[in-house]
Coordinates of C-alpha atoms in Angstrom, one line a residue:
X28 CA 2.9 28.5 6.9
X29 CA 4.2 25.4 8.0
X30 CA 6.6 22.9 7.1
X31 CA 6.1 18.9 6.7
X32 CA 8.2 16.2 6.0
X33 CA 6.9 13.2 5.2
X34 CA 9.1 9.9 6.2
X35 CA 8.5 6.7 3.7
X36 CA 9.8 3.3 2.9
X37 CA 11.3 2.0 -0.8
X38 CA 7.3 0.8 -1.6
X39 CA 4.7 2.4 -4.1
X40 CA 1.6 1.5 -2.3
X41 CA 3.1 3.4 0.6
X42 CA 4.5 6.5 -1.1
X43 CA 1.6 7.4 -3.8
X44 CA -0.8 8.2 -0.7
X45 CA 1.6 10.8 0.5
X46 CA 1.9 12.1 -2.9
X47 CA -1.8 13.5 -2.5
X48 CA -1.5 14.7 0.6
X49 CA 1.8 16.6 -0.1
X50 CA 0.5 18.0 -3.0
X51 CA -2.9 19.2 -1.1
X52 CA -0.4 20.3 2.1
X53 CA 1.6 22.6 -0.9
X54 CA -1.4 23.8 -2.5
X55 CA -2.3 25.6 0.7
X56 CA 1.6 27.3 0.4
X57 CA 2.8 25.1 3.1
X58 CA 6.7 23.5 2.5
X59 CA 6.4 19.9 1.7
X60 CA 9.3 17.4 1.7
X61 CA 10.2 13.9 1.7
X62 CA 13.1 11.9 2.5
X63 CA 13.6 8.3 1.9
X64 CA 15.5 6.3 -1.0
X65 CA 15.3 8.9 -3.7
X66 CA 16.0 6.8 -6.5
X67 CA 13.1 4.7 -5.5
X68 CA 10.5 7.1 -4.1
X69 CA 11.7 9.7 -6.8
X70 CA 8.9 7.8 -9.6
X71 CA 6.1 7.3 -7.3
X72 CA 5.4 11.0 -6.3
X73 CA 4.5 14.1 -8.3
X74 CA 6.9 15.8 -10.5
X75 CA 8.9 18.6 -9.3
X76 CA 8.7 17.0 -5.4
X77 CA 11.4 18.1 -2.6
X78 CA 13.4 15.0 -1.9
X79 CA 15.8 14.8 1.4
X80 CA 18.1 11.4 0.6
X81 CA 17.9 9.2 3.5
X82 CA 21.5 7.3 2.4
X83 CA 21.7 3.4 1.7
X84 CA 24.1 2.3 4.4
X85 CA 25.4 -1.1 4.0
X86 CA 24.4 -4.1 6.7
X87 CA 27.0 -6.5 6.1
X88 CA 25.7 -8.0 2.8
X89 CA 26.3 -7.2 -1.1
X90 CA 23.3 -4.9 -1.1
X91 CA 22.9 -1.8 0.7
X92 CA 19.7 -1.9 2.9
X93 CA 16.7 0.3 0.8
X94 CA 18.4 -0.7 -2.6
X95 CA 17.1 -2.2 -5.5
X96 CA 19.3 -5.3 -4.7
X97 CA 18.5 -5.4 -1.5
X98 CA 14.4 -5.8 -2.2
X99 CA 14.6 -8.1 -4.7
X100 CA 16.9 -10.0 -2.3
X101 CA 14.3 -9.5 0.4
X102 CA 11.2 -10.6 -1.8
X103 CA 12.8 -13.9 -2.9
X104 CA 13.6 -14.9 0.5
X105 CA 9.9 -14.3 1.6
X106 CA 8.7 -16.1 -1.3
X107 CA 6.7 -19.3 0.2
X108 CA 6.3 -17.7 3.3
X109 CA 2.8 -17.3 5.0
X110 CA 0.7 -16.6 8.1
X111 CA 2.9 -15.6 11.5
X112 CA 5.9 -16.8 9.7
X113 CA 5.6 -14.3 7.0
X114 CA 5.1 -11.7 9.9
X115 CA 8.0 -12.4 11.5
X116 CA 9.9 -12.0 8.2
X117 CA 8.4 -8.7 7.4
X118 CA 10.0 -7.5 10.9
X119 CA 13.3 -9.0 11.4
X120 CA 14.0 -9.3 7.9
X121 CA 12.7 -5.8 6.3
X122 CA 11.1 -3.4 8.8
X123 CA 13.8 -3.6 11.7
X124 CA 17.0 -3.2 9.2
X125 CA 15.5 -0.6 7.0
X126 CA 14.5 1.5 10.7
X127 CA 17.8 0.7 11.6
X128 CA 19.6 1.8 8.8
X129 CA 17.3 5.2 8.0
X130 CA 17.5 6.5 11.5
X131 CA 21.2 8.8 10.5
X132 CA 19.9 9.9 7.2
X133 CA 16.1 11.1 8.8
X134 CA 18.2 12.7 11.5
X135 CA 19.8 15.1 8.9
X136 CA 16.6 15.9 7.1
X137 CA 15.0 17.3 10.2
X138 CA 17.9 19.0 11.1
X139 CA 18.2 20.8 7.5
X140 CA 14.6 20.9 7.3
X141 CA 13.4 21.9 10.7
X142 CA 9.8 20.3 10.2
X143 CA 6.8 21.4 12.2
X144 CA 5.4 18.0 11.8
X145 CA 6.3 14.2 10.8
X146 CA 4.4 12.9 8.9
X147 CA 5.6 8.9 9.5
X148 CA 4.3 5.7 7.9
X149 CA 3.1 3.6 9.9
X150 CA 5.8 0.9 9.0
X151 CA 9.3 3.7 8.9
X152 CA 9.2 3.4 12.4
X153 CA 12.5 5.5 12.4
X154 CA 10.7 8.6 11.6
X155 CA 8.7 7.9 14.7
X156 CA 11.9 7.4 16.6
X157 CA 13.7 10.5 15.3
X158 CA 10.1 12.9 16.5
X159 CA 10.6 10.9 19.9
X160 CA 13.8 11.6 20.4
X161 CA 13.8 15.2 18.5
X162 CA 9.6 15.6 20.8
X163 CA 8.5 16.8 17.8
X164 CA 4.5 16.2 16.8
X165 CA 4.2 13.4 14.6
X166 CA 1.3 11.9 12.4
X167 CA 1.0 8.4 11.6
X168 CA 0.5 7.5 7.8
X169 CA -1.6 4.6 8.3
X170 CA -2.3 3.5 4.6
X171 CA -2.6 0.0 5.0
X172 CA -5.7 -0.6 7.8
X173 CA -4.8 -4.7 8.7
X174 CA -2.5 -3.6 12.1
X175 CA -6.0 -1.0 13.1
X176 CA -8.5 -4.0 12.7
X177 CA -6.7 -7.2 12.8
X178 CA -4.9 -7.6 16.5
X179 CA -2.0 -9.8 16.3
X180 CA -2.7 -12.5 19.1
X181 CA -1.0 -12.1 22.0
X182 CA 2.2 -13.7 21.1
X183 CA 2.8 -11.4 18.4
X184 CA 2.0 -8.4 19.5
X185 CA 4.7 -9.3 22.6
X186 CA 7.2 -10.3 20.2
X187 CA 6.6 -7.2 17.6
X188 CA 6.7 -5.5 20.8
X189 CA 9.7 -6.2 22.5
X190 CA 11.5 -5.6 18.8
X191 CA 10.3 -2.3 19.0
X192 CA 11.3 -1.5 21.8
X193 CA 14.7 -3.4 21.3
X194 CA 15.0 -0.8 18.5
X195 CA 14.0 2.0 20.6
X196 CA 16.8 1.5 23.4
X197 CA 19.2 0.6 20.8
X198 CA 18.8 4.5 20.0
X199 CA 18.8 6.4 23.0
X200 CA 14.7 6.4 24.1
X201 CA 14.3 5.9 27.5
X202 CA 12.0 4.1 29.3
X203 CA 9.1 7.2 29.5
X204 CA 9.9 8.0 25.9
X205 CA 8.7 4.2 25.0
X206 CA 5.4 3.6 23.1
X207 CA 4.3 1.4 19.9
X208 CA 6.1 3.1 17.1
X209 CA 3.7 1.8 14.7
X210 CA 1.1 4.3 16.6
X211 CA 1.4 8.2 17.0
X212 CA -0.2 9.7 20.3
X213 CA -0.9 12.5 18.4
X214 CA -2.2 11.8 15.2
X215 CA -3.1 8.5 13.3
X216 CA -4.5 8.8 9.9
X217 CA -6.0 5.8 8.5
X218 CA -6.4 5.3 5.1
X219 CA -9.6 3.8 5.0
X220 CA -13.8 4.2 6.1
X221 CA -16.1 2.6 8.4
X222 CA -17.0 1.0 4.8
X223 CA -14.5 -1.5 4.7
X224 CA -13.3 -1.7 8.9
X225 CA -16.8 -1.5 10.8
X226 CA -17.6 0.8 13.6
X227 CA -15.2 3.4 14.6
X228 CA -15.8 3.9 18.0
X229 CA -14.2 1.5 19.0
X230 CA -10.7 3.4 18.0
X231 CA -8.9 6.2 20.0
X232 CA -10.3 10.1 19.6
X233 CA -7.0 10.8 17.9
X234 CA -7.4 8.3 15.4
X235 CA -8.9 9.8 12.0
X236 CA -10.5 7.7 8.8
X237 CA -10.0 9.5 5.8
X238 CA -10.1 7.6 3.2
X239 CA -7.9 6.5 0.6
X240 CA -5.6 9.5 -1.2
X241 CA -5.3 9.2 -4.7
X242 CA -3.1 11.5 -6.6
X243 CA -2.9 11.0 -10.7
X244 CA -0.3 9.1 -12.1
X245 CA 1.2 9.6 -15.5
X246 CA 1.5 6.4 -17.9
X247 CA 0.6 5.3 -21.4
X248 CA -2.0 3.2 -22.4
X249 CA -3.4 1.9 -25.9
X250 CA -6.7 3.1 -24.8
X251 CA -7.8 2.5 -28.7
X252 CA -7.6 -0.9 -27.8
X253 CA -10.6 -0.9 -25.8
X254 CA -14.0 -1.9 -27.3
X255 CA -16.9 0.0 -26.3
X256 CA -19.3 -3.0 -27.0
X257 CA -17.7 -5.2 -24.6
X258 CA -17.0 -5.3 -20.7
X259 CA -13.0 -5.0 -19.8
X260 CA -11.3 -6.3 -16.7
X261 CA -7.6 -5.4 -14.8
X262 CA -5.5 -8.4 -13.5
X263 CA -2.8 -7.4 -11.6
X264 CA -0.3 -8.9 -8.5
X265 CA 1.0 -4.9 -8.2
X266 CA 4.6 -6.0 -7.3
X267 CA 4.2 -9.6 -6.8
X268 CA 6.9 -11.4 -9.3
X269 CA 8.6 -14.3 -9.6
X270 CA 7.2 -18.2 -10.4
X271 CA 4.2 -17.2 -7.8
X272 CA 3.1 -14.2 -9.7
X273 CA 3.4 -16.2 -13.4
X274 CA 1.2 -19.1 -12.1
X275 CA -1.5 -16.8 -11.2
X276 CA -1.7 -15.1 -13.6
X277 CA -1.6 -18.4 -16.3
X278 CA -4.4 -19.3 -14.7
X279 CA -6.2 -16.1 -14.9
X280 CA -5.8 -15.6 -18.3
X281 CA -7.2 -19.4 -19.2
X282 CA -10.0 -18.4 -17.1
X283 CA -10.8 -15.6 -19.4
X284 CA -10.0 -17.7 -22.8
X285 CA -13.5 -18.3 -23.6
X286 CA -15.1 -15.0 -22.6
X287 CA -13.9 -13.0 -25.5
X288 CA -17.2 -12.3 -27.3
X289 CA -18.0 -10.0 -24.7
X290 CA -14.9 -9.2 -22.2
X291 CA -11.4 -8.0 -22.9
X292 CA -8.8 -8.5 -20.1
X293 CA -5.8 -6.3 -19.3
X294 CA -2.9 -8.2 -17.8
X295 CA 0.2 -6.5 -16.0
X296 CA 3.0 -9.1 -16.3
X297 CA 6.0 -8.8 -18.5
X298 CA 5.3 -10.1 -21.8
X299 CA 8.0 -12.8 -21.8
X300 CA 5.6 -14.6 -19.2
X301 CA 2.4 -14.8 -21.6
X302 CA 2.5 -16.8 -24.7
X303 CA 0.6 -15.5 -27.7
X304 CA -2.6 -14.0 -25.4
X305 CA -5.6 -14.4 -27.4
X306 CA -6.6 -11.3 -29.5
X307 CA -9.1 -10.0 -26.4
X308 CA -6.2 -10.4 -23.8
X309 CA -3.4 -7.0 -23.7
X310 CA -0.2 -7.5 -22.2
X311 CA 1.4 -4.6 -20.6
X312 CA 4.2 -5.0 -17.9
X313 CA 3.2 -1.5 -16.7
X314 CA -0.3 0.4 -17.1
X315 CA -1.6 4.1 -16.5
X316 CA -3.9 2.4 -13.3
X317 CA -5.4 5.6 -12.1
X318 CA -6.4 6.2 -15.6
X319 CA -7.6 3.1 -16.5
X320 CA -10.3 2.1 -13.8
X321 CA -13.3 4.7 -15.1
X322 CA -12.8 2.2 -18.4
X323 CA -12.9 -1.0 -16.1
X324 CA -15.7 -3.2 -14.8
X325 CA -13.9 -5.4 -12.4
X326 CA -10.2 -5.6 -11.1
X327 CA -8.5 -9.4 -10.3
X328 CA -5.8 -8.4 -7.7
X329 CA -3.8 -9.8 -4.4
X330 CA -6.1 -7.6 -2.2
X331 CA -3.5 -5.3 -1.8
X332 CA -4.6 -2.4 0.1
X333 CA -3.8 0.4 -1.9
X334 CA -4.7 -1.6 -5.3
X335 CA -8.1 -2.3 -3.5
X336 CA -9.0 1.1 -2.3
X337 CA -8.3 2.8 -5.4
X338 CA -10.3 0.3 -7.3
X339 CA -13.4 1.0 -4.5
X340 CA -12.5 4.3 -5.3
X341 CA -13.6 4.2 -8.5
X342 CA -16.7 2.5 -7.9
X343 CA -15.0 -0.9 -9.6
X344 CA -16.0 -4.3 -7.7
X345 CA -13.1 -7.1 -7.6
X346 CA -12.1 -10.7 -7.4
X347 CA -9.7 -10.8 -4.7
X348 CA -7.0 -13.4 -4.2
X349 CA -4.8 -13.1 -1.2
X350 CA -1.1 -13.4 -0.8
X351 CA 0.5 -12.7 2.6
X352 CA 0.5 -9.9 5.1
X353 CA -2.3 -7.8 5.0
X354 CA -4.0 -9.1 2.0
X355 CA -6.6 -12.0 3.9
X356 CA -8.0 -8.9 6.1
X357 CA -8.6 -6.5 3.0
X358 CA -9.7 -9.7 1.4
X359 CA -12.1 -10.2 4.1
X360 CA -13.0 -6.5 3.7
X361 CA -13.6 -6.2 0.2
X362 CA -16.3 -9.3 0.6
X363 CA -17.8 -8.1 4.2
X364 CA -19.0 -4.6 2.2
X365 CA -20.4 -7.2 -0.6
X366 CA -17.8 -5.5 -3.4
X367 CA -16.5 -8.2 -4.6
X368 CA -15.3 -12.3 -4.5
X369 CA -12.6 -14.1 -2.9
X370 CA -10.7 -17.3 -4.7
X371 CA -7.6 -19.0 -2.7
X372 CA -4.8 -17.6 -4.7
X373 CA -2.3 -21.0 -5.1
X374 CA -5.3 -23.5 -5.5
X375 CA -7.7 -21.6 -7.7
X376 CA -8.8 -23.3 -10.4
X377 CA -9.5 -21.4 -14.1
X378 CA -13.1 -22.5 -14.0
X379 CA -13.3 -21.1 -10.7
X380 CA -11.8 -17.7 -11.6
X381 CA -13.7 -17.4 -14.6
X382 CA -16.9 -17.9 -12.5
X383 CA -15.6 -15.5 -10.2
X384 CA -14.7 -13.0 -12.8
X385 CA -18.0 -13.8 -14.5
X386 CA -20.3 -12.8 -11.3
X387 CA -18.6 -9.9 -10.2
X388 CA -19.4 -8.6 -13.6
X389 CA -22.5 -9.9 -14.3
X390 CA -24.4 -9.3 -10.6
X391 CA -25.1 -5.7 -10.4
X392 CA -25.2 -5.9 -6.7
X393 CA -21.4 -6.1 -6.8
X394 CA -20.8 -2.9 -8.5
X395 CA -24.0 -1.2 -6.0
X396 CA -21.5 -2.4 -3.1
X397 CA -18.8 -0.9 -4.9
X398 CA -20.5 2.3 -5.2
X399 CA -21.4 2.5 -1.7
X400 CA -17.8 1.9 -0.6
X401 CA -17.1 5.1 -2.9
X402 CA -19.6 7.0 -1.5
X403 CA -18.3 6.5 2.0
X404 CA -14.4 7.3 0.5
X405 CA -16.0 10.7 -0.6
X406 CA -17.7 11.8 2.1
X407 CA -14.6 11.0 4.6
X408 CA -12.6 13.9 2.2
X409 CA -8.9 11.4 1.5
X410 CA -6.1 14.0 1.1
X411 CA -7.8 17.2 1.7
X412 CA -9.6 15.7 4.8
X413 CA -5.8 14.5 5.7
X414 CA -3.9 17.7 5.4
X415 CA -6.8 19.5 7.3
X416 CA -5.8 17.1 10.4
X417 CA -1.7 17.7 9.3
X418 CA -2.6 21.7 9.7
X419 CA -4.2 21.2 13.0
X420 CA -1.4 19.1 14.2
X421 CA 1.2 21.6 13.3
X422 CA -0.7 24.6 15.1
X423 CA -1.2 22.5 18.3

């Protein structure tokens, strides 16, 4: 048997994948850990998982990097922020400091661990750094599919380049041990189907589409609530807060105000930012998601990747309204398969949402589209077809 460590950043959307896979990985009676921020990651994965703590050195400011502080610290200062700007933000900002200051702590995890293989998402480049500088076979996690389809533009790709590689010297590679940390030359699992990014020979022979990897999430839910002769809708910004999040969400829920004869919405927002929903509109500042979707005809979301492919998944069209980062590509996505609608997400209007909402319900050829993108997550296998290519990897 073999022995994995999986290497992960302070973020749900980029954790629960690996939570699937590790569980497939220790089904077949292989040794699965993780390390990362424990107190963070510790929800977002399966009961009774092996967690290595990667530390939460300090940078010079109050919070230390991979905190609680320290995100909510990051996320209001990228509030506002969009296109390249945003980008850069994510990098020097989040990525680069977080890489920096995980690099000791994922150096003591393979040491106690002795992994076969890394298992790195794609955006913890220091778990790609520590398998360069340790040549150990790594696999990149990459659940969200924006960086595979969506080149930067030149100027970018230079710039996320040389910071890199910046990081990269600042550690000890030298110059042959330099490639894009963001990409594995072993092993790159993407976390998505020719359904949603187009042909896939275009992509390296080590490159792999699997799916998404959905492992079951506990939570409770008033499913009581829910009445079987009307059609019920999900409207959720996953971890978006703040005054952007609340104005969104306002909207959507005057968009749905008059619909109530025949639709009930669930809404995740804290409670203080709803006054008095109307009778057909629930609350709830968290929700069993995993559990809800078979109940659901149609999810409003950000377009977040993970939100998205679960919701695809499931067979569930959407009304997607993008934020930042990858959200206008798996926007794009979501309405090049036909699955669903896209609304500008500051300057949406309630009558527009609510026509939105009502066609994405109404059409059937939404849900058809839908269905096909299931069909196509199925068939490419998600975590089992992902610790297949983790076993091979390991035996190479």
């Amino acid at each position: 048997m073999s022995r994995f460590l999986f290497v992960v950043p302070p973020l749900a959307a980029h954790v629960h994948p690996t939570g699937a896979v590790g569980q497939e990985l220790a089904a077949r009676g292989h040794d699965v850990a993780w390390v990362g921020h424990c107190e963070r990651i510790r929800p977002m994965l399966p009961a009774g998982s092996q967690l290595i703590e990667v530390g939460y050195p300090a940078d010079g400011s109050a919070e230390p990097v991979g905190s609680h502080e320290w995100g909510r610290s990051i996320e209001a200062r990228r509030r506002g922020r969009r296109g390249p700007e945003a980008f850069r933000f994510l990098w020097e900002d989040f990525l680069i400091p977080l890489a920096n200051s995980m690099v000791p702590g994922i150096e003591a995890a393979v040491s106690d661990f002795n992994p076969d293989v890394l298992a790195v998402d794609q955006h913890t480049v220091a778990g790609a750094l520590v398998a360069r500088r340790r040549e150990l076979p790594w696999a990149t996690l990459a659940i969200m599919s924006a960086e595979l389809v969506e080149p930067l533009g030149p100027k970018l790709q230079d710039w996320v380049g040389q910071h890199l590689d910046g990081f990269a010297r600042c550690w000890g590679l030298t110059e042959d041990q330099l490639l894009d940390l963001r990409f594995s030359d072993d092993l790159v699992l993407a976390f998505t189907t020719q359904a949603l990014v187009g042909p896939l020979d275009r992509f390296p022979t080590h490159y792999r589409f699997v799916g998404p990897a959905v492992a079951a999430r506990d939570g409770e839910f008033p499913f009581d609530w829910l009445d079987p002769e009307r059609q019920h809708i999900l409207i959720t910004l996953g971890t978006v807060s703040g005054d952007i999040g609340q104005s969104f969400l306002t909207k959507a829920i005057t968009a749905v105000e008059g619909l109530g004869d025949r639709l009930q919405a669930v809404v995740v927002a804290p409670p203080s930012w709803i006054d008095l929903p109307a009778e057909h509109v629930l609350v709830r500042e968290f929700v069993p998601y995993l559990k809800l979707l078979p109940h659901l005809d149609a999810v409003v979301c950000h377009a977040g990747h993970t939100t998205t492919c679960e919701a695809l998944a499931h067979g569930v069209p959407l009304v997607v309204a993008p934020i930042r980062d990858d959200n206008p590509v798996v926007a794009g996505q979501v309405v090049g398969a036909g699955a669903g609608i896209r609304v500008k997400f500051g300057r949406v209007r309630p009558t527009e949402l609510r026509e939105a909402i009502s066609a994405v319900i109404e059409d059937p050829s939404y849900r058809v589209a839908a269905r096909a993108v299931q069909e196509s997550f199925a068939a490419a296998g998600g975590a089992v077809a992902a610790a297949d290519h983790l076993e091979k990897l390991a035996r190479i």
